[in-house]
Tab-separated table of C-alpha atoms in Angstrom:
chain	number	residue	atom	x	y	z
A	286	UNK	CA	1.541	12.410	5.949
A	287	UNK	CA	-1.912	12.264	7.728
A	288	UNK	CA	-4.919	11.075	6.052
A	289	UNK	CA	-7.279	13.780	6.090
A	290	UNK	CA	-9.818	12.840	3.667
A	291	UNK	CA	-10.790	10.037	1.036
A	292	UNK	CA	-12.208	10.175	-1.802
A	293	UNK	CA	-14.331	6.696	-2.980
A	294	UNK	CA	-15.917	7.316	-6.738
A	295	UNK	CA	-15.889	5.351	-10.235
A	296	UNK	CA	-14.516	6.432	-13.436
A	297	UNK	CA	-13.176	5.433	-16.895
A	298	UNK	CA	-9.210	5.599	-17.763
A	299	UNK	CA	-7.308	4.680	-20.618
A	300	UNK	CA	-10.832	2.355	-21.529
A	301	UNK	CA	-11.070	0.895	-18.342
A	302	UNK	CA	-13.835	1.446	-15.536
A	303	UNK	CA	-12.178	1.909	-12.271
A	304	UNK	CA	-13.299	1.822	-9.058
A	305	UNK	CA	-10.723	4.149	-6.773
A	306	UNK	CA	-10.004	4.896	-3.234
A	307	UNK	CA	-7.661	8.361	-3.191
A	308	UNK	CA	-6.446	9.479	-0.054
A	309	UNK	CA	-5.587	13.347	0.623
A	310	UNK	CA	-3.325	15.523	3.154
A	311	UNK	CA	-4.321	18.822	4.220
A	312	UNK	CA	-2.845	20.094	1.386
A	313	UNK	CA	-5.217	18.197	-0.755
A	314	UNK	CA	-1.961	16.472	-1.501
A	315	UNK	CA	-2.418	12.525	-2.758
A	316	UNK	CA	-1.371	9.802	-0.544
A	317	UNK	CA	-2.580	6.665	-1.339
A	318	UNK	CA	-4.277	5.677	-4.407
A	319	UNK	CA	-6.309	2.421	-4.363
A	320	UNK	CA	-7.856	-0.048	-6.877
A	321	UNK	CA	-10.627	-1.410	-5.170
A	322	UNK	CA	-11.290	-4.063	-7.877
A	323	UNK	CA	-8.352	-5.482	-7.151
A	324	UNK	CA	-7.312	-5.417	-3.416
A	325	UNK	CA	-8.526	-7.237	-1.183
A	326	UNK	CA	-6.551	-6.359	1.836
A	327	UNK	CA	-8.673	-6.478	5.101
A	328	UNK	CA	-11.200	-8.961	3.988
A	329	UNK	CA	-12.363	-11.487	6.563
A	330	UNK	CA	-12.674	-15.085	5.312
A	331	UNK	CA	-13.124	-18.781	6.199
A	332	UNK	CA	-9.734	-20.612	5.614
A	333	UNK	CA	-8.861	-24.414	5.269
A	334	UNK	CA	-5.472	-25.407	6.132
A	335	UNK	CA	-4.318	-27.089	2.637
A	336	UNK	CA	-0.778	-28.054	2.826
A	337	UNK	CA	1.676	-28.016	6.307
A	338	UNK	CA	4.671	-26.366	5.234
A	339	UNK	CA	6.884	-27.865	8.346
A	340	UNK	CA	10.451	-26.798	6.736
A	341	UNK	CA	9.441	-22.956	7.057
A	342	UNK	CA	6.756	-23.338	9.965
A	343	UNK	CA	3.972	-21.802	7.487
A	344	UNK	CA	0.303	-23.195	6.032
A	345	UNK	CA	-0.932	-22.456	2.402
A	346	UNK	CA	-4.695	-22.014	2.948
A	347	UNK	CA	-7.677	-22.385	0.784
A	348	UNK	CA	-10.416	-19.310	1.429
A	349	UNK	CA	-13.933	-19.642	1.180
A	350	UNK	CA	-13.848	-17.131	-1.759
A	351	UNK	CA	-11.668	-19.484	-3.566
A	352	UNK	CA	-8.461	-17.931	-3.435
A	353	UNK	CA	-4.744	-18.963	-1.881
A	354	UNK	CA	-3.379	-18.026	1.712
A	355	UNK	CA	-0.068	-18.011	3.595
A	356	UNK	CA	0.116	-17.917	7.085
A	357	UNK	CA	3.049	-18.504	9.620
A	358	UNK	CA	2.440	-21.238	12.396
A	359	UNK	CA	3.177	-18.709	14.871
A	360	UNK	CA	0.274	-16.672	14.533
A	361	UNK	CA	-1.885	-19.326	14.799
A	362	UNK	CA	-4.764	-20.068	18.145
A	363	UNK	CA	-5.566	-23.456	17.395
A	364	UNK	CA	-8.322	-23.140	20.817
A	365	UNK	CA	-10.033	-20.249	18.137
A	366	UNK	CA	-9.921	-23.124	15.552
A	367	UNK	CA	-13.624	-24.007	14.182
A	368	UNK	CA	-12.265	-27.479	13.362
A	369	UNK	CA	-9.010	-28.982	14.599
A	370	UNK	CA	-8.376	-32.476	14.232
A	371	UNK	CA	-5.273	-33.098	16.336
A	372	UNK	CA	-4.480	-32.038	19.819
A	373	UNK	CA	-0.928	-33.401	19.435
A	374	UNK	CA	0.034	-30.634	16.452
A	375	UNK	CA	-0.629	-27.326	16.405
A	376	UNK	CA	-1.773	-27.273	13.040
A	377	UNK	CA	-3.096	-29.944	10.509
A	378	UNK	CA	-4.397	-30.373	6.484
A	379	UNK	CA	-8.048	-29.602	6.793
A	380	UNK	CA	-8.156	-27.672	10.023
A	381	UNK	CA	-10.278	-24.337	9.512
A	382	UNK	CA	-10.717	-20.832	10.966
A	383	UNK	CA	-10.634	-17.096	10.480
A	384	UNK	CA	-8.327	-15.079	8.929
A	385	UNK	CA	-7.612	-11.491	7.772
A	386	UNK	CA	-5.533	-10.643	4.589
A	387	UNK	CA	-2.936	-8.324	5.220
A	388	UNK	CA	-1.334	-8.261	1.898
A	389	UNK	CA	-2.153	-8.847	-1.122
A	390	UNK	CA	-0.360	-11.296	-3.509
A	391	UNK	CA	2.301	-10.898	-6.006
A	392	UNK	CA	1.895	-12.648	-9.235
A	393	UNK	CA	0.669	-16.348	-8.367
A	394	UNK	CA	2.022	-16.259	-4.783
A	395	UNK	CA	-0.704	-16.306	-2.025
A	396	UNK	CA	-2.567	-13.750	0.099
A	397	UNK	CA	-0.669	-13.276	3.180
A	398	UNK	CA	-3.097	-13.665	6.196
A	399	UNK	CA	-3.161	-12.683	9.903
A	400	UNK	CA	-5.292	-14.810	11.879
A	401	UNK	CA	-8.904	-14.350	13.828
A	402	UNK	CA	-10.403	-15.336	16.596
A	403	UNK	CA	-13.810	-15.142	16.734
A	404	UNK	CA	-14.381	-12.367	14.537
A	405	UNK	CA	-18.365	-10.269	15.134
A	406	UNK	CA	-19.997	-10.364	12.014
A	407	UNK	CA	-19.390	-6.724	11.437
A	408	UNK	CA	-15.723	-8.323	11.087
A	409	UNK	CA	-16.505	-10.717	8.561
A	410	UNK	CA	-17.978	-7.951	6.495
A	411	UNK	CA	-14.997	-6.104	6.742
A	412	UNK	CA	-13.883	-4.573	2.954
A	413	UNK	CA	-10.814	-2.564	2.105
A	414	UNK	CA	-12.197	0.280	3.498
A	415	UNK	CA	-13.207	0.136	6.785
A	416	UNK	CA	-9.908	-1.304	6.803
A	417	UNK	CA	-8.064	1.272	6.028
A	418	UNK	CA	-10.220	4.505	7.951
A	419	UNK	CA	-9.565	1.729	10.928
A	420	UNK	CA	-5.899	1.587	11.173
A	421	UNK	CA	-4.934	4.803	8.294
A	422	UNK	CA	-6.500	7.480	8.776
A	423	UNK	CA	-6.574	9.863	11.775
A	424	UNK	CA	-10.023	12.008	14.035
A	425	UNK	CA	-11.275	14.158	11.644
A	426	UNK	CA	-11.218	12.977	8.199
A	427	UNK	CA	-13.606	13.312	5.914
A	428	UNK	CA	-14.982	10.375	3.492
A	429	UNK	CA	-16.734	11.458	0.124
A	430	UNK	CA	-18.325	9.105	-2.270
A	431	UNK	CA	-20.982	9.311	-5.437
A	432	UNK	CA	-21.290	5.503	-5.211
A	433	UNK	CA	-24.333	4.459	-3.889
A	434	UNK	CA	-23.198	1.210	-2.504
A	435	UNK	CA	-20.959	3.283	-0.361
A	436	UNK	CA	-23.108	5.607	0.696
A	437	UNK	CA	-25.712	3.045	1.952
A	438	UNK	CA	-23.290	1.683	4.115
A	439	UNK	CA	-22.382	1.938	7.631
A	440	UNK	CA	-19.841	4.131	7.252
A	441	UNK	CA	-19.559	8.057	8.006
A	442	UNK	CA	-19.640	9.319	4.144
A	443	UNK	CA	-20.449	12.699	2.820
A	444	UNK	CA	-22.784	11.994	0.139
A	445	UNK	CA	-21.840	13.504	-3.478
A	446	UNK	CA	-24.509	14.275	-6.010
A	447	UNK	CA	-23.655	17.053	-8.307
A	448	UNK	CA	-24.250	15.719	-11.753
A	449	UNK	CA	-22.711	18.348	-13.779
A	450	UNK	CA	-19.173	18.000	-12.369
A	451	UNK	CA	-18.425	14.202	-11.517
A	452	UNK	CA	-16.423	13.496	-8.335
A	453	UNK	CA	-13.919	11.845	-10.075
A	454	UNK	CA	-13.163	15.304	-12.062
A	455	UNK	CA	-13.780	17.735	-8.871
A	456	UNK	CA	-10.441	15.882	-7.731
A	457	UNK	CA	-8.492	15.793	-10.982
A	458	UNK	CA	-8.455	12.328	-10.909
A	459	UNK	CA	-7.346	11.260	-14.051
A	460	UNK	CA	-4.290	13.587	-13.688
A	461	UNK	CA	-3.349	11.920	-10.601
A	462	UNK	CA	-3.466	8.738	-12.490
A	463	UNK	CA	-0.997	9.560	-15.171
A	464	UNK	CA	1.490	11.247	-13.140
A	465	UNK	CA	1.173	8.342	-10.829
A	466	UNK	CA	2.046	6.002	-13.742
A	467	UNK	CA	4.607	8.554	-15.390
A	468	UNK	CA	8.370	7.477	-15.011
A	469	UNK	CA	9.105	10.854	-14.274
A	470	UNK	CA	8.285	12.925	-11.124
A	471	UNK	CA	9.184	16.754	-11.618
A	472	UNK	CA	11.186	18.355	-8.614
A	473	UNK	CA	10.216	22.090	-7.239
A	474	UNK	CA	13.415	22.988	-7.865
A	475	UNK	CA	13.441	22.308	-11.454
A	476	UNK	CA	15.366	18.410	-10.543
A	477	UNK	CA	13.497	15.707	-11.454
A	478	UNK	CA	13.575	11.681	-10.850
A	479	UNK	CA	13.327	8.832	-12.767
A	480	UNK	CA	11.287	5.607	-11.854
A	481	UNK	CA	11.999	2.692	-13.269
A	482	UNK	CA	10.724	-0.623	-12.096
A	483	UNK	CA	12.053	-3.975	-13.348
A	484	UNK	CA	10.857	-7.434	-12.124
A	485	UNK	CA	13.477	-7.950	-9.541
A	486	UNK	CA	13.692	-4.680	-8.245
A	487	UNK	CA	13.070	-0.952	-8.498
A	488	UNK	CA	15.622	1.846	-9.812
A	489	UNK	CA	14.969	5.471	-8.798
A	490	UNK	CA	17.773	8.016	-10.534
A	491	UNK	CA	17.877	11.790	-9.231
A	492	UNK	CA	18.338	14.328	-12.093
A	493	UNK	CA	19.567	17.729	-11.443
A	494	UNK	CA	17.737	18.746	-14.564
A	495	UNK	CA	16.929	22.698	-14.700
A	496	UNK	CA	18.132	22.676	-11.252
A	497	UNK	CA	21.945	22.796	-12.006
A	498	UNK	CA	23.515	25.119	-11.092
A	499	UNK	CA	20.894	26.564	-9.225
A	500	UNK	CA	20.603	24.314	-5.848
A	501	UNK	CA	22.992	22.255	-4.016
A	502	UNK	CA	23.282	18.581	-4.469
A	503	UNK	CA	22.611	17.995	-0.840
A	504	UNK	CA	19.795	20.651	-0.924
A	505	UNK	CA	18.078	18.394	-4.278
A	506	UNK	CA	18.761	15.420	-2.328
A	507	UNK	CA	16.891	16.055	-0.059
A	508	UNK	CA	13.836	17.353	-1.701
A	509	UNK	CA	14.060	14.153	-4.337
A	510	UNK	CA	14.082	11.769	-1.119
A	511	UNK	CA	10.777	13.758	0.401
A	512	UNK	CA	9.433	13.347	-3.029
A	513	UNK	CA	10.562	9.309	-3.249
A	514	UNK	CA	8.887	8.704	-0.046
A	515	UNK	CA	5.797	9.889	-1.789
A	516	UNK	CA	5.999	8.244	-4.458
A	517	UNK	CA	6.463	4.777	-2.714
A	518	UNK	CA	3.621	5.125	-0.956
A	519	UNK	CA	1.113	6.667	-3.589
A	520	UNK	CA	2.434	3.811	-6.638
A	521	UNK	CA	2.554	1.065	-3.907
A	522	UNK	CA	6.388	0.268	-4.779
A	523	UNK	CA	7.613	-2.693	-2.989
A	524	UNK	CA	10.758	-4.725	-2.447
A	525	UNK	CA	13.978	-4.105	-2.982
A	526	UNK	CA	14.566	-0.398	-3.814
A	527	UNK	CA	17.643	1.285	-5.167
A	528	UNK	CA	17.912	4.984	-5.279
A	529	UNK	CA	20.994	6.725	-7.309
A	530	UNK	CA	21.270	10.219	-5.701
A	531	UNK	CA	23.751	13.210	-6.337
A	532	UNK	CA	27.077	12.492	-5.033
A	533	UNK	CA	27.881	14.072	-1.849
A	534	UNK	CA	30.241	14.048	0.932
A	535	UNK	CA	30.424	10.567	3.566
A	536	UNK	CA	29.190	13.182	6.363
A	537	UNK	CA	26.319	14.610	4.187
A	538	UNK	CA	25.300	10.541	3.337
A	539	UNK	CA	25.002	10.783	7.064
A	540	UNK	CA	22.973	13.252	7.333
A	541	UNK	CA	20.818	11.536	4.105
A	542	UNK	CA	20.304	8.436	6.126
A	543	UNK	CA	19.001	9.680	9.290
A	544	UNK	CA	16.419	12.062	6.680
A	545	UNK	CA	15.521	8.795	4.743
A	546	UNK	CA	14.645	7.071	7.683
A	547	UNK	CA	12.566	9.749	9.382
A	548	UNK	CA	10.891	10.018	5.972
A	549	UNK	CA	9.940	6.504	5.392
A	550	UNK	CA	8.814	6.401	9.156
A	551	UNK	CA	5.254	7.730	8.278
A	552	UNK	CA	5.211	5.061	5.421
A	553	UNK	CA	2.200	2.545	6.269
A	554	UNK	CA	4.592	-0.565	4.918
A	555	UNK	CA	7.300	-1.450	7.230
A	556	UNK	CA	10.378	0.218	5.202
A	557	UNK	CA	13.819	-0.918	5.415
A	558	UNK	CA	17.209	1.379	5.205
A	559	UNK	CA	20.134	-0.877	4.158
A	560	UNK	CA	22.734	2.102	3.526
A	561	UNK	CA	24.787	3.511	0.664
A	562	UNK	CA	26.632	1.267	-1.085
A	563	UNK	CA	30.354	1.151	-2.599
A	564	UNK	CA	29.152	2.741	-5.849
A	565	UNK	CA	27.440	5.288	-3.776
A	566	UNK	CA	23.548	4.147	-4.288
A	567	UNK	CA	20.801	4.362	-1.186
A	568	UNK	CA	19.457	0.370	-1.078
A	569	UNK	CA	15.927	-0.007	1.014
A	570	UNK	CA	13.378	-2.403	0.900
A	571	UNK	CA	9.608	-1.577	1.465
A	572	UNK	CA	7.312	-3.949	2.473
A	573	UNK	CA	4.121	-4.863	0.131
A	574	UNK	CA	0.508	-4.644	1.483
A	575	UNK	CA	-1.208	-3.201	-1.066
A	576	UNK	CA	-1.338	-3.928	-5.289
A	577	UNK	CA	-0.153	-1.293	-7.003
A	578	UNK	CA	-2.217	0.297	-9.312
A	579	UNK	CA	-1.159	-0.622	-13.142
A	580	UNK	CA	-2.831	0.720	-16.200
């Protein structure tokens, strides 16, 4: 699915003022749908090494804007260090430089962070969004915002100022929004699935529906597992993922695998296919980078 243009406006839902990025295919079909309020994925920041985690070769950081990072060892450059103060470790409590968040934390766990060297200071301005045209989207999007904060800035946007129709109903945005927090994703076919997320994991179940009958069980397969790699992306799903699809033959789950794989290919988060397992269910794990959107 290629990023073709985003949408950046304000709105209210379910009493709450939101501030969205929404993503679109050339089938004005919704990719990604972004909080900005509350990632903060691609930010730039000052970071003090708190704490030397030596049994897993990691560092909890402190940032400048007051929040927790993680970082592995190995990704540090301790000669792109603005203060080190040992040349006999690689990494000490109160050493500082530049990172990057490239994920965004789970509960109370930290920011994961990628590290910096000497970052311009167009790079320590970086938001969300120039983050995400940089390494997203593709030539020839478009970008189109009513927010004046985003239109002042330096990036390419296509100004919006109809005030009769907001931007944020032009796009249906609100319906995007409920069906994106719906449990249940309607099928073409007349199949639906269910998505159910718990705290250790997620459960997606494939319905034949109004579909029996009427279309194959490999055929709904895979349509639902087109769908489901939609859906990951566009509710930011994460972890461990376990998908209960209509029974079919060994050489059809096969077939289901190498589709599944291809599918979650074009997924921005690195996405994991375990396999079926005894009781027949499709286990993968998807990487998080971005919050999900909750109402």
């Amino acid at each position: 699915m290629s990023v073709k243009k985003i949408i950046i406006t304000s709105g209210t839902y379910q009493n709450r003022e939101l501030r969205l990025l929404v993503s679109f295919d050339e089938n004005d079909k919704p990719i990604d749908l972004i909080n900005l309020d509350i990632t903060r994925v691609g930010e730039v920041h000052e970071a003090t090494v708190e704490k030397v985690l030596n049994d897993i070769d990691a560092c909890i950081l402190k940032l400048d804007c007051g929040e927790k990072g993680f970082i592995e060892n190995k990704k540090l450059k301790p000669e792109y260090f603005l203060e080190r103060h040992s040349e006999n470790k690689l990494v000490c409590q109160g050493d500082k430089f530049f990172i990057q968040i490239s994920q965004d934390k789970k509960g109370s766990k930290p920011y994961s962070c990628d590290f910096m060297p000497n970052p311009s200071n167009d790079c320590k301005n970086q938001n969300f969004i120039s983050y995400y045209i940089d390494n997203f989207s593709i030539e020839g999007y478009e970008i189109v915002s009513d927010l004046p904060e985003i239109i002042e800035s330096d990036l390419d946007i296509k100004p919006y100022y109809d005030e009769q129709v907001s931007l944020w109903s032009l796009y249906g945005l609100t319906s995007i929004l409920d069906k994106a927090l719906s449990k249940v994703v309607y099928l073409k076919s007349g199949a639906n699935i269910i998505i159910e997320p718990t705290e250790a994991l997620t459960v997606i179940d494939v319905n034949t529906s109004k579909s029996y009958c009427k279309a194959s069980a490999m055929n709904t397969n895979i349509e639902a597992l087109s769908e489901i790699a939609h859906q990951l992306k566009l509710r930011s799903i994460s972890g461990i993922i376990i998908i209960d699809l209509l029974k079919v033959s060994k050489d059809h789950e096969k077939e289901l695998l190498k589709l599944a794989r291809e599918l979650f290919s074009e997924d921005i988060s690195q996405v994991l296919v375990h396999g079926f397992t005894r009781l027949g269910l499709l286990e993968i794990t998807r990487s998080r980078i971005i919050a999900p959107f909750k109402a």
